Amino acid sequence: MLWKIDAIRPGSLRRAGHEPPEPGAALPLSILALMVYLLPAVLALTILASLGVDLTGDRSLRQFGMVSLATYGLGVVACVAAGWWAVRAGWLRAASTRPALRDLWVGPVAIALAWPLLWLAGVAAHTAASLAGHEPSGSLQHGTLDLLTAGDRASPWWWAVLAGAVLGAPIVEEVVFRGLLQPALRAVLGPWSAVLISAGLFTLLHVPRGAESSGATWLAIPTLAVLAIALGIARERTGRLGVPIAMHVAFNAANVGLAFAVSQG
């Protein structure tokens, strides 16, 4: 189906006809992407530490919820500011960043088309791990999913974690990687190079950092890599940032739902 609709055939992204930014926009867009990725997290942790919130050791639901709320709240503000600045400076077209109602249905349809490939990547990762003698320790492959399925849903901090996972993370990550970084790369490279490099960086930044990492496990990395490529193709194919955001929201929401289904067994 993806081949039939000219989404992944050779030359499909060029045939989409979306003009890349001017080469001079590559550096400022890259700097904006780095700022949006780093500054909200640093500022949020600084504010929480100054308020006496203990950020060391194992995080409780309350701690994780506070970090999620502060980080993604400031991140969304930074995304809006960066998008406004990039359009005003002429680095991005307003039409590509402006939300549209059609993104709400195009995104879920696009992730549904990509889902068999995501599933195959997950199956391949689990099969390879089993053949190597490394059976997964649990059925959930992300620390946030573990926290949500085990947490108290009556707590407001549980809802803060859920909002961060389903809305905050997709918005911030898509603005950084598909909204700013991919156009920066596209300004000086071909469309597929921009898609693959931005997807590679997205995947790299999700690699577990230490045994106590609260993010994705190694088994989830192949699926995230395929997801990142799908998001990049959708951004390049439609010329709209709202589509990969809607795709990412749908993907995370589906995984939360599947996590509850698995945990309740």
PDB file of N, CA and C in Angstrom, residues 12-79:
ATOM      1  N   SER A  12       9.876   9.375  -4.654  1.00  0.00           N
ATOM      2  CA  SER A  12       8.555   9.789  -4.158  1.00  0.00           C
ATOM      3  C   SER A  12       8.616  11.089  -3.376  1.00  0.00           C
ATOM      4  N   LEU A  13       9.672  11.277  -2.582  1.00  0.00           N
ATOM      5  CA  LEU A  13       9.754  12.493  -1.775  1.00  0.00           C
ATOM      6  C   LEU A  13      10.015  13.714  -2.645  1.00  0.00           C
ATOM      7  N   ARG A  14      10.802  13.549  -3.682  1.00  0.00           N
ATOM      8  CA  ARG A  14      11.023  14.683  -4.590  1.00  0.00           C
ATOM      9  C   ARG A  14       9.753  15.003  -5.381  1.00  0.00           C
ATOM     10  N   ARG A  15       9.002  13.977  -5.722  1.00  0.00           N
ATOM     11  CA  ARG A  15       7.771  14.208  -6.472  1.00  0.00           C
ATOM     12  C   ARG A  15       6.704  14.898  -5.626  1.00  0.00           C
ATOM     13  N   ALA A  16       6.872  14.875  -4.308  1.00  0.00           N
ATOM     14  CA  ALA A  16       5.912  15.565  -3.450  1.00  0.00           C
ATOM     15  C   ALA A  16       5.907  17.064  -3.723  1.00  0.00           C
ATOM     16  N   GLY A  17       7.044  17.585  -4.205  1.00  0.00           N
ATOM     17  CA  GLY A  17       7.083  18.974  -4.658  1.00  0.00           C
ATOM     18  C   GLY A  17       7.185  20.021  -3.571  1.00  0.00           C
ATOM     19  N   HIS A  18       7.632  19.647  -2.371  1.00  0.00           N
ATOM     20  CA  HIS A  18       7.772  20.623  -1.287  1.00  0.00           C
ATOM     21  C   HIS A  18       9.173  21.210  -1.316  1.00  0.00           C
ATOM     22  N   GLU A  19       9.243  22.512  -1.504  1.00  0.00           N
ATOM     23  CA  GLU A  19      10.536  23.180  -1.603  1.00  0.00           C
ATOM     24  C   GLU A  19      11.241  23.198  -0.253  1.00  0.00           C
ATOM     25  N   PRO A  20      12.545  22.858  -0.212  1.00  0.00           N
ATOM     26  CA  PRO A  20      13.286  22.898   1.044  1.00  0.00           C
ATOM     27  C   PRO A  20      13.601  24.336   1.437  1.00  0.00           C
ATOM     28  N   PRO A  21      13.962  24.567   2.694  1.00  0.00           N
ATOM     29  CA  PRO A  21      14.394  25.910   3.099  1.00  0.00           C
ATOM     30  C   PRO A  21      15.670  26.313   2.359  1.00  0.00           C
ATOM     31  N   GLU A  22      15.980  27.594   2.391  1.00  0.00           N
ATOM     32  CA  GLU A  22      17.223  28.079   1.799  1.00  0.00           C
ATOM     33  C   GLU A  22      18.409  27.518   2.585  1.00  0.00           C
ATOM     34  N   PRO A  23      19.545  27.272   1.917  1.00  0.00           N
ATOM     35  CA  PRO A  23      20.714  26.724   2.617  1.00  0.00           C
ATOM     36  C   PRO A  23      21.128  27.539   3.844  1.00  0.00           C
ATOM     37  N   GLY A  24      20.907  28.846   3.785  1.00  0.00           N
ATOM     38  CA  GLY A  24      21.277  29.687   4.919  1.00  0.00           C
ATOM     39  C   GLY A  24      20.466  29.430   6.163  1.00  0.00           C
ATOM     40  N   ALA A  25      19.341  28.699   6.028  1.00  0.00           N
ATOM     41  CA  ALA A  25      18.492  28.412   7.185  1.00  0.00           C
ATOM     42  C   ALA A  25      18.972  27.197   7.964  1.00  0.00           C
ATOM     43  N   ALA A  26      19.919  26.435   7.410  1.00  0.00           N
ATOM     44  CA  ALA A  26      20.341  25.183   8.043  1.00  0.00           C
ATOM     45  C   ALA A  26      20.905  25.403   9.442  1.00  0.00           C
ATOM     46  N   LEU A  27      21.814  26.361   9.578  1.00  0.00           N
ATOM     47  CA  LEU A  27      22.456  26.588  10.880  1.00  0.00           C
ATOM     48  C   LEU A  27      21.485  27.136  11.920  1.00  0.00           C
ATOM     49  N   PRO A  28      20.731  28.210  11.619  1.00  0.00           N
ATOM     50  CA  PRO A  28      19.811  28.705  12.655  1.00  0.00           C
ATOM     51  C   PRO A  28      18.736  27.702  13.051  1.00  0.00           C
ATOM     52  N   LEU A  29      18.237  26.909  12.102  1.00  0.00           N
ATOM     53  CA  LEU A  29      17.241  25.885  12.449  1.00  0.00           C
ATOM     54  C   LEU A  29      17.858  24.805  13.335  1.00  0.00           C
ATOM     55  N   SER A  30      19.107  24.427  13.064  1.00  0.00           N
ATOM     56  CA  SER A  30      19.791  23.434  13.890  1.00  0.00           C
ATOM     57  C   SER A  30      19.992  23.950  15.311  1.00  0.00           C
ATOM     58  N   ILE A  31      20.353  25.222  15.431  1.00  0.00           N
ATOM     59  CA  ILE A  31      20.542  25.821  16.760  1.00  0.00           C
ATOM     60  C   ILE A  31      19.223  25.875  17.512  1.00  0.00           C
ATOM     61  N   LEU A  32      18.149  26.247  16.811  1.00  0.00           N
ATOM     62  CA  LEU A  32      16.822  26.269  17.445  1.00  0.00           C
ATOM     63  C   LEU A  32      16.426  24.882  17.933  1.00  0.00           C
ATOM     64  N   ALA A  33      16.697  23.856  17.121  1.00  0.00           N
ATOM     65  CA  ALA A  33      16.363  22.486  17.517  1.00  0.00           C
ATOM     66  C   ALA A  33      17.101  22.097  18.793  1.00  0.00           C
ATOM     67  N   LEU A  34      18.380  22.421  18.873  1.00  0.00           N
ATOM     68  CA  LEU A  34      19.168  22.102  20.059  1.00  0.00           C
ATOM     69  C   LEU A  34      18.648  22.849  21.282  1.00  0.00           C
ATOM     70  N   MET A  35      18.287  24.115  21.098  1.00  0.00           N
ATOM     71  CA  MET A  35      17.783  24.913  22.219  1.00  0.00           C
ATOM     72  C   MET A  35      16.452  24.375  22.732  1.00  0.00           C
ATOM     73  N   VAL A  36      15.551  24.021  21.808  1.00  0.00           N
ATOM     74  CA  VAL A  36      14.244  23.505  22.229  1.00  0.00           C
ATOM     75  C   VAL A  36      14.393  22.160  22.918  1.00  0.00           C
ATOM     76  N   TYR A  37      15.378  21.371  22.500  1.00  0.00           N
ATOM     77  CA  TYR A  37      15.584  20.052  23.105  1.00  0.00           C
ATOM     78  C   TYR A  37      16.178  20.160  24.504  1.00  0.00           C
ATOM     79  N   LEU A  38      17.118  21.080  24.700  1.00  0.00           N
ATOM     80  CA  LEU A  38      17.871  21.119  25.955  1.00  0.00           C
ATOM     81  C   LEU A  38      17.335  22.112  26.989  1.00  0.00           C
ATOM     82  N   LEU A  39      17.025  23.331  26.566  1.00  0.00           N
ATOM     83  CA  LEU A  39      16.738  24.385  27.532  1.00  0.00           C
ATOM     84  C   LEU A  39      15.524  24.107  28.426  1.00  0.00           C
ATOM     85  N   PRO A  40      14.380  23.642  27.882  1.00  0.00           N
ATOM     86  CA  PRO A  40      13.244  23.381  28.776  1.00  0.00           C
ATOM     87  C   PRO A  40      13.567  22.359  29.861  1.00  0.00           C
ATOM     88  N   ALA A  41      14.297  21.296  29.507  1.00  0.00           N
ATOM     89  CA  ALA A  41      14.643  20.270  30.494  1.00  0.00           C
ATOM     90  C   ALA A  41      15.563  20.835  31.566  1.00  0.00           C
ATOM     91  N   VAL A  42      16.575  21.580  31.144  1.00  0.00           N
ATOM     92  CA  VAL A  42      17.511  22.172  32.111  1.00  0.00           C
ATOM     93  C   VAL A  42      16.786  23.158  33.019  1.00  0.00           C
ATOM     94  N   LEU A  43      15.944  24.008  32.439  1.00  0.00           N
ATOM     95  CA  LEU A  43      15.207  24.997  33.220  1.00  0.00           C
ATOM     96  C   LEU A  43      14.230  24.325  34.176  1.00  0.00           C
ATOM     97  N   ALA A  44      13.530  23.285  33.702  1.00  0.00           N
ATOM     98  CA  ALA A  44      12.566  22.584  34.546  1.00  0.00           C
ATOM     99  C   ALA A  44      13.249  21.931  35.740  1.00  0.00           C
ATOM    100  N   LEU A  45      14.363  21.242  35.505  1.00  0.00           N
ATOM    101  CA  LEU A  45      15.074  20.581  36.597  1.00  0.00           C
ATOM    102  C   LEU A  45      15.661  21.603  37.574  1.00  0.00           C
ATOM    103  N   THR A  46      16.109  22.732  37.046  1.00  0.00           N
ATOM    104  CA  THR A  46      16.640  23.786  37.918  1.00  0.00           C
ATOM    105  C   THR A  46      15.553  24.346  38.818  1.00  0.00           C
ATOM    106  N   ILE A  47      14.375  24.589  38.254  1.00  0.00           N
ATOM    107  CA  ILE A  47      13.255  25.120  39.037  1.00  0.00           C
ATOM    108  C   ILE A  47      12.826  24.117  40.100  1.00  0.00           C
ATOM    109  N   LEU A  48      12.693  22.849  39.716  1.00  0.00           N
ATOM    110  CA  LEU A  48      12.260  21.829  40.673  1.00  0.00           C
ATOM    111  C   LEU A  48      13.283  21.652  41.793  1.00  0.00           C
ATOM    112  N   ALA A  49      14.578  21.679  41.448  1.00  0.00           N
ATOM    113  CA  ALA A  49      15.613  21.551  42.468  1.00  0.00           C
ATOM    114  C   ALA A  49      15.587  22.728  43.433  1.00  0.00           C
ATOM    115  N   SER A  50      15.330  23.933  42.898  1.00  0.00           N
ATOM    116  CA  SER A  50      15.270  25.118  43.758  1.00  0.00           C
ATOM    117  C   SER A  50      14.058  25.086  44.683  1.00  0.00           C
ATOM    118  N   LEU A  51      13.025  24.330  44.290  1.00  0.00           N
ATOM    119  CA  LEU A  51      11.833  24.187  45.135  1.00  0.00           C
ATOM    120  C   LEU A  51      11.975  23.049  46.144  1.00  0.00           C
ATOM    121  N   GLY A  52      13.135  22.398  46.113  1.00  0.00           N
ATOM    122  CA  GLY A  52      13.392  21.341  47.081  1.00  0.00           C
ATOM    123  C   GLY A  52      12.934  19.967  46.667  1.00  0.00           C
ATOM    124  N   VAL A  53      12.593  19.780  45.408  1.00  0.00           N
ATOM    125  CA  VAL A  53      12.168  18.469  44.928  1.00  0.00           C
ATOM    126  C   VAL A  53      13.393  17.568  44.792  1.00  0.00           C
ATOM    127  N   ASP A  54      13.365  16.409  45.424  1.00  0.00           N
ATOM    128  CA  ASP A  54      14.475  15.458  45.368  1.00  0.00           C
ATOM    129  C   ASP A  54      14.444  14.725  44.028  1.00  0.00           C
ATOM    130  N   LEU A  55      15.464  14.943  43.215  1.00  0.00           N
ATOM    131  CA  LEU A  55      15.517  14.342  41.885  1.00  0.00           C
ATOM    132  C   LEU A  55      16.511  13.194  41.816  1.00  0.00           C
ATOM    133  N   THR A  56      17.005  12.740  42.967  1.00  0.00           N
ATOM    134  CA  THR A  56      17.972  11.644  43.001  1.00  0.00           C
ATOM    135  C   THR A  56      17.268  10.337  43.361  1.00  0.00           C
ATOM    136  N   GLY A  57      17.935   9.232  43.053  1.00  0.00           N
ATOM    137  CA  GLY A  57      17.389   7.921  43.400  1.00  0.00           C
ATOM    138  C   GLY A  57      16.204   7.551  42.532  1.00  0.00           C
ATOM    139  N   ASP A  58      15.466   6.543  42.979  1.00  0.00           N
ATOM    140  CA  ASP A  58      14.293   6.085  42.240  1.00  0.00           C
ATOM    141  C   ASP A  58      13.187   7.131  42.315  1.00  0.00           C
ATOM    142  N   ARG A  59      12.653   7.481  41.159  1.00  0.00           N
ATOM    143  CA  ARG A  59      11.610   8.499  41.132  1.00  0.00           C
ATOM    144  C   ARG A  59      10.258   7.892  41.479  1.00  0.00           C
ATOM    145  N   SER A  60       9.540   8.581  42.341  1.00  0.00           N
ATOM    146  CA  SER A  60       8.175   8.185  42.651  1.00  0.00           C
ATOM    147  C   SER A  60       7.262   8.719  41.560  1.00  0.00           C
ATOM    148  N   LEU A  61       5.995   8.314  41.610  1.00  0.00           N
ATOM    149  CA  LEU A  61       5.017   8.817  40.649  1.00  0.00           C
ATOM    150  C   LEU A  61       4.927  10.336  40.743  1.00  0.00           C
ATOM    151  N   ARG A  62       4.959  10.854  41.963  1.00  0.00           N
ATOM    152  CA  ARG A  62       4.894  12.307  42.160  1.00  0.00           C
ATOM    153  C   ARG A  62       6.103  13.003  41.544  1.00  0.00           C
ATOM    154  N   GLN A  63       7.296  12.471  41.783  1.00  0.00           N
ATOM    155  CA  GLN A  63       8.500  13.080  41.222  1.00  0.00           C
ATOM    156  C   GLN A  63       8.483  13.033  39.693  1.00  0.00           C
ATOM    157  N   PHE A  64       8.135  11.875  39.163  1.00  0.00           N
ATOM    158  CA  PHE A  64       8.107  11.719  37.705  1.00  0.00           C
ATOM    159  C   PHE A  64       7.054  12.629  37.097  1.00  0.00           C
ATOM    160  N   GLY A  65       5.905  12.743  37.769  1.00  0.00           N
ATOM    161  CA  GLY A  65       4.845  13.617  37.273  1.00  0.00           C
ATOM    162  C   GLY A  65       5.255  15.076  37.276  1.00  0.00           C
ATOM    163  N   MET A  66       5.945  15.506  38.334  1.00  0.00           N
ATOM    164  CA  MET A  66       6.402  16.894  38.401  1.00  0.00           C
ATOM    165  C   MET A  66       7.422  17.196  37.312  1.00  0.00           C
ATOM    166  N   VAL A  67       8.368  16.266  37.105  1.00  0.00           N
ATOM    167  CA  VAL A  67       9.372  16.449  36.062  1.00  0.00           C
ATOM    168  C   VAL A  67       8.709  16.490  34.694  1.00  0.00           C
ATOM    169  N   SER A  68       7.772  15.577  34.459  1.00  0.00           N
ATOM    170  CA  SER A  68       7.083  15.516  33.174  1.00  0.00           C
ATOM    171  C   SER A  68       6.296  16.799  32.912  1.00  0.00           C
ATOM    172  N   LEU A  69       5.545  17.239  33.908  1.00  0.00           N
ATOM    173  CA  LEU A  69       4.714  18.433  33.748  1.00  0.00           C
ATOM    174  C   LEU A  69       5.570  19.659  33.474  1.00  0.00           C
ATOM    175  N   ALA A  70       6.646  19.825  34.257  1.00  0.00           N
ATOM    176  CA  ALA A  70       7.501  21.004  34.087  1.00  0.00           C
ATOM    177  C   ALA A  70       8.260  20.970  32.771  1.00  0.00           C
ATOM    178  N   THR A  71       8.850  19.805  32.449  1.00  0.00           N
ATOM    179  CA  THR A  71       9.673  19.700  31.245  1.00  0.00           C
ATOM    180  C   THR A  71       8.847  19.877  29.976  1.00  0.00           C
ATOM    181  N   TYR A  72       7.731  19.148  29.877  1.00  0.00           N
ATOM    182  CA  TYR A  72       6.946  19.227  28.648  1.00  0.00           C
ATOM    183  C   TYR A  72       6.125  20.511  28.582  1.00  0.00           C
ATOM    184  N   GLY A  73       5.734  21.036  29.735  1.00  0.00           N
ATOM    185  CA  GLY A  73       5.042  22.327  29.731  1.00  0.00           C
ATOM    186  C   GLY A  73       5.926  23.421  29.170  1.00  0.00           C
ATOM    187  N   LEU A  74       7.155  23.515  29.692  1.00  0.00           N
ATOM    188  CA  LEU A  74       8.104  24.492  29.173  1.00  0.00           C
ATOM    189  C   LEU A  74       8.509  24.149  27.740  1.00  0.00           C
ATOM    190  N   GLY A  75       8.561  22.847  27.429  1.00  0.00           N
ATOM    191  CA  GLY A  75       8.932  22.434  26.080  1.00  0.00           C
ATOM    192  C   GLY A  75       7.929  22.877  25.037  1.00  0.00           C
ATOM    193  N   VAL A  76       6.645  22.753  25.336  1.00  0.00           N
ATOM    194  CA  VAL A  76       5.610  23.187  24.390  1.00  0.00           C
ATOM    195  C   VAL A  76       5.689  24.695  24.165  1.00  0.00           C
ATOM    196  N   VAL A  77       5.924  25.448  25.243  1.00  0.00           N
ATOM    197  CA  VAL A  77       6.093  26.903  25.108  1.00  0.00           C
ATOM    198  C   VAL A  77       7.289  27.203  24.209  1.00  0.00           C
ATOM    199  N   ALA A  78       8.393  26.485  24.417  1.00  0.00           N
ATOM    200  CA  ALA A  78       9.582  26.687  23.593  1.00  0.00           C
ATOM    201  C   ALA A  78       9.313  26.322  22.138  1.00  0.00           C
ATOM    202  N   CYS A  79       8.509  25.277  21.910  1.00  0.00           N
ATOM    203  CA  CYS A  79       8.176  24.879  20.536  1.00  0.00           C
ATOM    204  C   CYS A  79       7.400  25.972  19.812  1.00  0.00           C
TER     205      CYS A  79
END
